[in-house]
PDB file of C-alpha atoms and ligand atoms in Angstrom:
ATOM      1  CA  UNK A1270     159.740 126.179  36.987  1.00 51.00           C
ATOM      2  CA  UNK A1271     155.784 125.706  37.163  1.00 47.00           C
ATOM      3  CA  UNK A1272     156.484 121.944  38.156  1.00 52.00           C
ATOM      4  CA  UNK A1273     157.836 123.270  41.612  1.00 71.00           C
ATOM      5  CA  UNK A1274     155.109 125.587  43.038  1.00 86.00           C
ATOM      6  CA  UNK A1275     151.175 125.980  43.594  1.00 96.00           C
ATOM      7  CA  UNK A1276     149.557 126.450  40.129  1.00 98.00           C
ATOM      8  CA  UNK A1277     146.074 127.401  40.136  1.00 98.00           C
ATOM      9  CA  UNK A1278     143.450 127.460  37.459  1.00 98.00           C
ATOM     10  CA  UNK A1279     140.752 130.095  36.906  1.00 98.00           C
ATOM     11  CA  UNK A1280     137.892 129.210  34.090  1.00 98.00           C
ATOM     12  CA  UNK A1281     135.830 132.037  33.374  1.00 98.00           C
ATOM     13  CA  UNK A1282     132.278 131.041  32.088  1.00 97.00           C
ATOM     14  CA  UNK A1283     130.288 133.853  33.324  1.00 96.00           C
ATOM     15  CA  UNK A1284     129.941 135.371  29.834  1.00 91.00           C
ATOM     16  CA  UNK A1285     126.107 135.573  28.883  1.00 84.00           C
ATOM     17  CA  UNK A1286     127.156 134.029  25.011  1.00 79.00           C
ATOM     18  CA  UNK A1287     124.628 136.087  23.233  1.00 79.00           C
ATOM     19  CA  UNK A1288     126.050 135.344  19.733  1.00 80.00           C
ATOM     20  CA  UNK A1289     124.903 131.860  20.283  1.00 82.00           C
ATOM     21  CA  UNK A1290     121.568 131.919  20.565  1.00 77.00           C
ATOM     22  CA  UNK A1291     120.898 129.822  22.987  1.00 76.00           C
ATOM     23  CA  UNK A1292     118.812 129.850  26.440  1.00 81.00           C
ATOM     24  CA  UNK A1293     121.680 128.742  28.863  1.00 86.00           C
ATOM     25  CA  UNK A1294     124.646 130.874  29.592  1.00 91.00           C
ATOM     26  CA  UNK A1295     127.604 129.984  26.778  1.00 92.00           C
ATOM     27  CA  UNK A1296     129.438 127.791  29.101  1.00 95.00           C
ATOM     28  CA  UNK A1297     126.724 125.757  29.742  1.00 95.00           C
ATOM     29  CA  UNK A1298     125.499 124.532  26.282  1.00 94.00           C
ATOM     30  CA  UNK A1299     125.955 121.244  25.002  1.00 94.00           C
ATOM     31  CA  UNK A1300     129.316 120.361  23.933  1.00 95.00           C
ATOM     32  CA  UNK A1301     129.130 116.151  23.118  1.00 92.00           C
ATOM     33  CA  UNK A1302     127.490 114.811  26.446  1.00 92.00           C
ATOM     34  CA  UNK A1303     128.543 117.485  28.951  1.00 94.00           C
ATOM     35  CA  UNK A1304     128.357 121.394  29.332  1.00 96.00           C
ATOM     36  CA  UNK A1305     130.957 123.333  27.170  1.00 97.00           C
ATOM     37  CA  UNK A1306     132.631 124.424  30.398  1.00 98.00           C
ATOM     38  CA  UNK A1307     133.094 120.478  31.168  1.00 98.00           C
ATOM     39  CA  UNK A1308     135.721 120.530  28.314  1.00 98.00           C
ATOM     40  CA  UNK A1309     138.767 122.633  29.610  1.00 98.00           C
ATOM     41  CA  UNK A1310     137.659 121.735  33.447  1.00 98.00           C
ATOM     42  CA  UNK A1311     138.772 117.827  32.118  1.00 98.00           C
ATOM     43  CA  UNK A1312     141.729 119.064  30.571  1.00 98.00           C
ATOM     44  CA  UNK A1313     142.896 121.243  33.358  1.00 98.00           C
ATOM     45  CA  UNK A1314     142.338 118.897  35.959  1.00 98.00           C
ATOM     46  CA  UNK A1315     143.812 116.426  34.099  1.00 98.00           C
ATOM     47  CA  UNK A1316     146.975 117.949  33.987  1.00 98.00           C
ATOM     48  CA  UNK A1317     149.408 117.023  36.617  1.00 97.00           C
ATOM     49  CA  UNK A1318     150.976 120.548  36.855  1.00 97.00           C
ATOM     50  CA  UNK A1319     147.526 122.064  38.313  1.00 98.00           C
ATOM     51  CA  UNK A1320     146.798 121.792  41.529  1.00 97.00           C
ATOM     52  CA  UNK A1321     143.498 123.745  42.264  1.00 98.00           C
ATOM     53  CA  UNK A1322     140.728 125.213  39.403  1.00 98.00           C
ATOM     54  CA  UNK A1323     138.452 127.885  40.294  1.00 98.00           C
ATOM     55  CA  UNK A1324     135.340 128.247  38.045  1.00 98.00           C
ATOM     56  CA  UNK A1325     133.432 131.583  37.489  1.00 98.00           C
ATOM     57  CA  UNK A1326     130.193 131.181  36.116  1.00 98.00           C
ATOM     58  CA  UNK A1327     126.958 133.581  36.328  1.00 96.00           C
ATOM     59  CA  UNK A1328     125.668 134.381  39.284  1.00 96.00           C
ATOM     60  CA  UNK A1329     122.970 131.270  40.092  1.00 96.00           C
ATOM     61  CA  UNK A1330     124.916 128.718  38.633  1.00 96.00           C
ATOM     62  CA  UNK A1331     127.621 128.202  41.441  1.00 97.00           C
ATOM     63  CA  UNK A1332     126.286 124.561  42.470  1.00 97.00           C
ATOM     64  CA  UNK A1333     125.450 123.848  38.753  1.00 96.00           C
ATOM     65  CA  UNK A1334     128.926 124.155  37.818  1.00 97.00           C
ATOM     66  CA  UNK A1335     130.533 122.501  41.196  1.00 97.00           C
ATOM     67  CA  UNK A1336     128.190 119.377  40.517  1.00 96.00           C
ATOM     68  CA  UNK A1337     129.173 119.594  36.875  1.00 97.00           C
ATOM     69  CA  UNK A1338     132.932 119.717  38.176  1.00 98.00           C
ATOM     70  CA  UNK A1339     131.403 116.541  40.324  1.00 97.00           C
ATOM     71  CA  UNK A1340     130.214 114.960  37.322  1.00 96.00           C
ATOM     72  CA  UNK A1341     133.084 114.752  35.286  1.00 97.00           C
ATOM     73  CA  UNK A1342     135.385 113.812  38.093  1.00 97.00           C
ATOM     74  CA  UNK A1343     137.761 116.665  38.430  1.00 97.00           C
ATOM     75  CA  UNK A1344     138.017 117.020  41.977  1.00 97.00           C
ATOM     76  CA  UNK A1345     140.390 120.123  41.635  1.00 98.00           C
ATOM     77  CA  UNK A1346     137.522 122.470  40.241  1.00 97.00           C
ATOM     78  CA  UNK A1347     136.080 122.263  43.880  1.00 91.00           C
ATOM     79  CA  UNK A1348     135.111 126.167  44.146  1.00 97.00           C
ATOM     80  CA  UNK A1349     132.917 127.923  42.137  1.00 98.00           C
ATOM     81  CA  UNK A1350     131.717 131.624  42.177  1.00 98.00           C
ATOM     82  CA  UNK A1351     129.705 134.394  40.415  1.00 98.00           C
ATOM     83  CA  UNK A1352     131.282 136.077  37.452  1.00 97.00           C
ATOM     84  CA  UNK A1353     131.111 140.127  37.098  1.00 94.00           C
ATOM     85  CA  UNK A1354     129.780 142.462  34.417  1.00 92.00           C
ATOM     86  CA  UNK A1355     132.780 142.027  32.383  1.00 92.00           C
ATOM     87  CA  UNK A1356     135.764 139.151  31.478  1.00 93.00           C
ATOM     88  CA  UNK A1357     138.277 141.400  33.785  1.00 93.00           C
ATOM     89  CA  UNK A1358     135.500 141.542  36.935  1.00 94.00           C
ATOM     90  CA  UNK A1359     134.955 137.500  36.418  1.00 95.00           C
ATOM     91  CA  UNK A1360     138.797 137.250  36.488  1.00 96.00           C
ATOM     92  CA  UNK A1361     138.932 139.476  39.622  1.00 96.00           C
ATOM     93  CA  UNK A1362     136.112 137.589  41.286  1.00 97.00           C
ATOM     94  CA  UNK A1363     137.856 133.967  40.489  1.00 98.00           C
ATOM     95  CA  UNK A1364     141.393 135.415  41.690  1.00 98.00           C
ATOM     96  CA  UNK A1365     140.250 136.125  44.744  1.00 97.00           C
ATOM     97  CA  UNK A1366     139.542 132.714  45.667  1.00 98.00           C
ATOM     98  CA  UNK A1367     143.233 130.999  44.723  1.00 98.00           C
ATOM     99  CA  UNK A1368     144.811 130.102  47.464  1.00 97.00           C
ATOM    100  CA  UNK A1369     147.562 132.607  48.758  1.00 96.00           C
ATOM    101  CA  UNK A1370     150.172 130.107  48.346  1.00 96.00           C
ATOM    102  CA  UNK A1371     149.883 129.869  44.860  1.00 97.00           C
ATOM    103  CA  UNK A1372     152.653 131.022  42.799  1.00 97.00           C
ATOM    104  CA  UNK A1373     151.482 130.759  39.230  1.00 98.00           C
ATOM    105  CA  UNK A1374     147.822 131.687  38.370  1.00 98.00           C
ATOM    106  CA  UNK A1375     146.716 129.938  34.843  1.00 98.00           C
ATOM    107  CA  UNK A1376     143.218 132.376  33.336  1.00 98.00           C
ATOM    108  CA  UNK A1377     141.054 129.784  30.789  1.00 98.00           C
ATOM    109  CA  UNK A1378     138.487 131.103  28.951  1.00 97.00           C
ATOM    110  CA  UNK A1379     135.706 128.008  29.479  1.00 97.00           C
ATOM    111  CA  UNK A1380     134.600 129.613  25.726  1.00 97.00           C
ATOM    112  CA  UNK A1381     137.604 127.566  24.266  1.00 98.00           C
ATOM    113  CA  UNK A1382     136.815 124.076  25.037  1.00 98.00           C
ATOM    114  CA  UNK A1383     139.559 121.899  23.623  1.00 98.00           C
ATOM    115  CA  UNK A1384     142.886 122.827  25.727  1.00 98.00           C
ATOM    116  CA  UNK A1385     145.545 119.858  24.969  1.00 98.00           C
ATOM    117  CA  UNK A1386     147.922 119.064  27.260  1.00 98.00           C
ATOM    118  CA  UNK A1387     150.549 120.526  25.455  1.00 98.00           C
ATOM    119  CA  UNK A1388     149.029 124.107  25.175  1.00 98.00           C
ATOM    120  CA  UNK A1389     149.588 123.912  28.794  1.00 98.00           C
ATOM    121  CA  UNK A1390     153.171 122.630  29.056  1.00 98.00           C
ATOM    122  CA  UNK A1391     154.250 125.296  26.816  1.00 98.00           C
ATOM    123  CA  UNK A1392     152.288 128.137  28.126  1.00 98.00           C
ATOM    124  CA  UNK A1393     153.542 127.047  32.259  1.00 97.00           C
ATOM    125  CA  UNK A1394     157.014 126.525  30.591  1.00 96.00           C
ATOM    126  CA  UNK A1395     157.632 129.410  28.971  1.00 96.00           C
ATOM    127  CA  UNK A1396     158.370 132.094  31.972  1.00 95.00           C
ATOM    128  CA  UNK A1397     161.862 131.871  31.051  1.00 82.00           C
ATOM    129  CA  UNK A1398     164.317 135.108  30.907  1.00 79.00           C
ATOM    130  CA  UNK A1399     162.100 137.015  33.873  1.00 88.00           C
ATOM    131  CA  UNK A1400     158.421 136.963  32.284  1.00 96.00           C
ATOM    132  CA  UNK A1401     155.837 138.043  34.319  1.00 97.00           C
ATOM    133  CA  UNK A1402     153.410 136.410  32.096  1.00 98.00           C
ATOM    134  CA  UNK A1403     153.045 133.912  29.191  1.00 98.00           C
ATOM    135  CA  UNK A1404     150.287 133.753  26.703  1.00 98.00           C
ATOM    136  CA  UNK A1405     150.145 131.396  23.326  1.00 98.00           C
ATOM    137  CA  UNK A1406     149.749 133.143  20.240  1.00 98.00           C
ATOM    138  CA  UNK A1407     149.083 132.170  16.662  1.00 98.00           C
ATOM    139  CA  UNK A1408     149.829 133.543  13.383  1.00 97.00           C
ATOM    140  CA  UNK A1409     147.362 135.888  11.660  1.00 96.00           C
ATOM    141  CA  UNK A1410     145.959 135.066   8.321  1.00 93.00           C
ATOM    142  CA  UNK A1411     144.517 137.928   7.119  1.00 94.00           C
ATOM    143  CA  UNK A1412     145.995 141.384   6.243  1.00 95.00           C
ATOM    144  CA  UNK A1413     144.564 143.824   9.244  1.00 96.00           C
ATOM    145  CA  UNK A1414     143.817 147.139   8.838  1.00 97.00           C
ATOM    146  CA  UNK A1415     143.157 150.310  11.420  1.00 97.00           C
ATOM    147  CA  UNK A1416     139.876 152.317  10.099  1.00 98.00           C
ATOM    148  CA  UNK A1417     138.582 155.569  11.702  1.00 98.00           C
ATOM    149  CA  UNK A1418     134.997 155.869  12.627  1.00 97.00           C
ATOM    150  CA  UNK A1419     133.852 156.740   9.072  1.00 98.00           C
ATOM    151  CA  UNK A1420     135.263 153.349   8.282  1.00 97.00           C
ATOM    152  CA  UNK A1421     138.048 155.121   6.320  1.00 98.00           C
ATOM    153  CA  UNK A1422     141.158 152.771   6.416  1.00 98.00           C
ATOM    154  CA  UNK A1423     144.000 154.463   8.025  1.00 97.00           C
ATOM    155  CA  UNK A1424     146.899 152.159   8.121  1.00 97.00           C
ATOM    156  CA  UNK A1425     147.700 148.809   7.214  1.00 97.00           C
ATOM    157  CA  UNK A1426     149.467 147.404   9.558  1.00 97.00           C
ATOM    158  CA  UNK A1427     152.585 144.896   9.544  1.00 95.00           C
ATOM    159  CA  UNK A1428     150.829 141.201   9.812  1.00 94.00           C
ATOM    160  CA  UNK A1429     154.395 139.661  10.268  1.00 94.00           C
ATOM    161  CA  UNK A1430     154.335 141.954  13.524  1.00 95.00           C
ATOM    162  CA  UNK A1431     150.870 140.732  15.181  1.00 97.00           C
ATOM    163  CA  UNK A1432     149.341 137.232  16.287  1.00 97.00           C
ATOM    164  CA  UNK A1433     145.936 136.262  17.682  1.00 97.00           C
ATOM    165  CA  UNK A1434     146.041 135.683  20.929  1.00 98.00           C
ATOM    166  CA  UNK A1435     144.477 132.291  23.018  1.00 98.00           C
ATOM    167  CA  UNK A1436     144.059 131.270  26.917  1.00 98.00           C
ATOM    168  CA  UNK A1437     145.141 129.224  28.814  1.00 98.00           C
ATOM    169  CA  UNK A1438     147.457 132.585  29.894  1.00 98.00           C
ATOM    170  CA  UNK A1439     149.896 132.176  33.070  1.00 98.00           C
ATOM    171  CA  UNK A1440     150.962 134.590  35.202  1.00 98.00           C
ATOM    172  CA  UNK A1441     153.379 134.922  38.367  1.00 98.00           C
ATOM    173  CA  UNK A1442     151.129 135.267  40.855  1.00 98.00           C
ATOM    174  CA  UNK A1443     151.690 138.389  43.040  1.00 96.00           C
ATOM    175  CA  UNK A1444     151.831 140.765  40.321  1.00 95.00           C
ATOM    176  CA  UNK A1445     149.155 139.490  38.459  1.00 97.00           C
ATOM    177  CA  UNK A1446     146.932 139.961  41.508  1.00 97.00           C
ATOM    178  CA  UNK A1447     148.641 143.726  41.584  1.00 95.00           C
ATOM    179  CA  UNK A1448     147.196 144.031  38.096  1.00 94.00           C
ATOM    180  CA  UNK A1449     143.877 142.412  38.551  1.00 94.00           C
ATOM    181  CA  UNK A1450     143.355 145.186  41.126  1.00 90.00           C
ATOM    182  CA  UNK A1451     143.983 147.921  39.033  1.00 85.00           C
ATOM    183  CA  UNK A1452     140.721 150.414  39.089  1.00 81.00           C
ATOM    184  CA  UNK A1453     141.185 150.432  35.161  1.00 79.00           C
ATOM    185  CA  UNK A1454     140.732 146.879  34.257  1.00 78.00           C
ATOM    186  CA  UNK A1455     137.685 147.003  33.378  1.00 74.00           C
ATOM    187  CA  UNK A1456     139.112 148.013  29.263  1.00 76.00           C
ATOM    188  CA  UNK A1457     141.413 144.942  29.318  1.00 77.00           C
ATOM    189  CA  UNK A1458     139.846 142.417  26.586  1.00 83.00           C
ATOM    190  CA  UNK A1459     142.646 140.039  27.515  1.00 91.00           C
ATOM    191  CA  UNK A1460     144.408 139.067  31.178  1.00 95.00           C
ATOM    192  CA  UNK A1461     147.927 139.399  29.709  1.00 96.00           C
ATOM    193  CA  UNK A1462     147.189 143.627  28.599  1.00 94.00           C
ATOM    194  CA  UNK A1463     146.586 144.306  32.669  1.00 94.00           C
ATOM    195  CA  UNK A1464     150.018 143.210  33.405  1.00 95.00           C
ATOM    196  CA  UNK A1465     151.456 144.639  30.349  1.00 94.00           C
ATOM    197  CA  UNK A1466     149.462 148.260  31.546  1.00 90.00           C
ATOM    198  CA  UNK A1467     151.654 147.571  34.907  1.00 90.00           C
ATOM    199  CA  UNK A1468     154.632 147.350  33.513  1.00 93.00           C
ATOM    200  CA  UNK A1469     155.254 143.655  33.318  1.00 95.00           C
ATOM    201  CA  UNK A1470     156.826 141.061  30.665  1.00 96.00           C
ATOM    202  CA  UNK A1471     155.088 139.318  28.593  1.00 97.00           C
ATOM    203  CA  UNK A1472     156.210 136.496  27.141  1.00 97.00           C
ATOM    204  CA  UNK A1473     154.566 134.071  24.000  1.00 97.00           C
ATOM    205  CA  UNK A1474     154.506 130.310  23.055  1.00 98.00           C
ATOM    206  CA  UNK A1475     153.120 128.740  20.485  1.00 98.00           C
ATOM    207  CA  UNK A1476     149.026 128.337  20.271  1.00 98.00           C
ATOM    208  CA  UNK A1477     147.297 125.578  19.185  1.00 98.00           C
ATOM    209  CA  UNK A1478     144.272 126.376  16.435  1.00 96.00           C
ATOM    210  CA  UNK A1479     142.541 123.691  18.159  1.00 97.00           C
ATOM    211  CA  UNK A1480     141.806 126.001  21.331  1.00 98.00           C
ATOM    212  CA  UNK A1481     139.679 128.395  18.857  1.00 97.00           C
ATOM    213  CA  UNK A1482     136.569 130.392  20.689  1.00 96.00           C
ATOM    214  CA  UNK A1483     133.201 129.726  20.698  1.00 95.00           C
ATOM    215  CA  UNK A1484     131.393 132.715  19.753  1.00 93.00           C
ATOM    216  CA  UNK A1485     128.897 131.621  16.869  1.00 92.00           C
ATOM    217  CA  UNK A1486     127.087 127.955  16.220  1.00 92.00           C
ATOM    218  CA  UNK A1487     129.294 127.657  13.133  1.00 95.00           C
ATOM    219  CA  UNK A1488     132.481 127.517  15.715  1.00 96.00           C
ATOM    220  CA  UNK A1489     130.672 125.260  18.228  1.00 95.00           C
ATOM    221  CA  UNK A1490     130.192 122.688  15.212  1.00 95.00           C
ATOM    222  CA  UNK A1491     133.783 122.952  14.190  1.00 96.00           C
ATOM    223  CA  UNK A1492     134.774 122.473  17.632  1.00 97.00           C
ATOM    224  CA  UNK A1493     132.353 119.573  17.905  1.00 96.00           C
ATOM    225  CA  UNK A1494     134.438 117.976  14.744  1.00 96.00           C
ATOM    226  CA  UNK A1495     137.645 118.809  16.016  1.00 96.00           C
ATOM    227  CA  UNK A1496     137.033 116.993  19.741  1.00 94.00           C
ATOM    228  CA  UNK A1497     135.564 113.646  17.326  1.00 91.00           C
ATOM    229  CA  UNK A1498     138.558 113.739  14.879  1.00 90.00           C
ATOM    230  CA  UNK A1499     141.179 113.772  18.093  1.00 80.00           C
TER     231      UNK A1499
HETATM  232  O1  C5P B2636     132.784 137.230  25.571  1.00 60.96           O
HETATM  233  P1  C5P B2636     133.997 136.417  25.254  1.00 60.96           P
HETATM  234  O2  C5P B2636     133.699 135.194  24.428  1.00 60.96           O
HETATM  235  O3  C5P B2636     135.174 137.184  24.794  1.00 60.96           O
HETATM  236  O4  C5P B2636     134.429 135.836  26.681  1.00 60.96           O
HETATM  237  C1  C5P B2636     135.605 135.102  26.877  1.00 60.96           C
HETATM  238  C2  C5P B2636     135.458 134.306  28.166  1.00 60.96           C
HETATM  239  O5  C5P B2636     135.240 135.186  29.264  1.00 60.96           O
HETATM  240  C3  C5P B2636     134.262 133.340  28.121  1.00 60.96           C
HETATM  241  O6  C5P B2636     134.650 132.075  28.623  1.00 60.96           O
HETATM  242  C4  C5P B2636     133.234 134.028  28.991  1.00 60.96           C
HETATM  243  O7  C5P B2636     132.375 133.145  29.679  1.00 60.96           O
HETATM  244  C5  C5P B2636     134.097 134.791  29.976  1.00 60.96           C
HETATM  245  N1  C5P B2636     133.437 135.988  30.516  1.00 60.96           N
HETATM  246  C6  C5P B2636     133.201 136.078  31.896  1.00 60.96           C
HETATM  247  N2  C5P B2636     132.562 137.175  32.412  1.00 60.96           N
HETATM  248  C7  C5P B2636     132.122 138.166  31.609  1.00 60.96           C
HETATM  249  C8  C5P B2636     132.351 138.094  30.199  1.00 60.96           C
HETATM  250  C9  C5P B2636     133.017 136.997  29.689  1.00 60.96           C
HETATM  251  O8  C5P B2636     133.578 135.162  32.637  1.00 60.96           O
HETATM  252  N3  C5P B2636     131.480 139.197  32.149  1.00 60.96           N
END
């Protein structure tokens, strides 16, 4: 389906990246000889399916990020704006500047650096049976617990039931603008949860444990090993 219409990327990178400790925005660090943002941008505009990539990054680093984009030699990440106060504003912000013919919008977090190919074939492939939506999801590990705010466990919940959840996540375009809209979105941690609050399908592929997060030095070095051992 995806191979047929408009497909646009948005990388969000306007997250501050506190947890890393470091004095540039997260997106922005070093990650081998380029900024960690130059990872996915690569990979995205590598991919034949994509057609357009929008970065977000914090406000003041619009031309950093379109001469990074310059850099690297993806000439599809050719617009670049200013992110919001949280993930859901950045998306909303980044959204607004894919084209209106688009029909599929793709959301990467620029946090999770190594996207292969792959990831993305499944993820644009996988609108099958009437999704409005697909996101890749992994198994979870550990056993996962609800506690209440005295840190009283209240449940232990099914772990055959849940999975971790990954970007890149694709969504049919028009109602995934609907959702983006929503005055509420500010609660949604992930893209996919404002289309389920609207009513839509969701539908998952596999993840890939490559495309893991950067939140802490410890997973920017274990990204770092997992880019040199590919
Ligand atoms: O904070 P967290 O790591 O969950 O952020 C996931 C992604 O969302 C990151 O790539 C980050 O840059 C982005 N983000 C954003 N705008 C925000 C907060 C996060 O673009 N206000």
């Amino acid at each position: 389906m995806a191979d047929a219409v408009a497909v646009w990327a948005v990388v969000v990178a306007a997250g501050s990246g506190e947890r890393l400790g470091a004095e540039h925005p997260k997106a922005f660090v070093a990650f081998g000889e380029d900024p960690l943002i130059a990872s996915s941008v690569a990979a995205l505009d590598d991919h034949p399916a994509i057609d357009g990539i929008v970065l977000v990054v914090p406000e003041g680093w619009e031309e950093r990020a379109t001469f990074m984009a310059d850099d690297i030699g993806a000439g599809k990440a050719s617009i670049a704006v200013a992110g919001g106060a949280t993930r859901s504003d950045s998306v909303a912000a980044g959204v607004a500047e894919v084209p209106a013919d688009a029909a599929i919008i793709l959301v990467h977090d620029a946090a999770r650096p190594l996207v292969p190919a792959d990831l993305i074939d499944r993820v644009l492939g996988g609108f099958a049976d009437g999704a409005d939506g697909v996101i890749p999801v992994l198994p979870i590990d550990d056993t996962v617990k609800r506690i209440d705010a005295a840190g009283r466990v209240v449940e232990t919940l099914d772990r055959a039931e849940l999975r971790a959840v990954q970007t890149p996540q694709a969504f049919l375009a028009d109602g995934f603008r609907r959702a983006v809209a929503a005055p509420d979105r500010a609660s949604g941690t992930d893209c996919a949860s404002l289309v389920e609050r609207a009513g839509g399908t969701i539908a998952t592929v596999a993840g890939d444990p490559r495309t893991l997060k950067i939140t802490t030095r410890a997973d920017l070095e274990r990204a770092e090993e997992l880019r040199r051992a590919d």
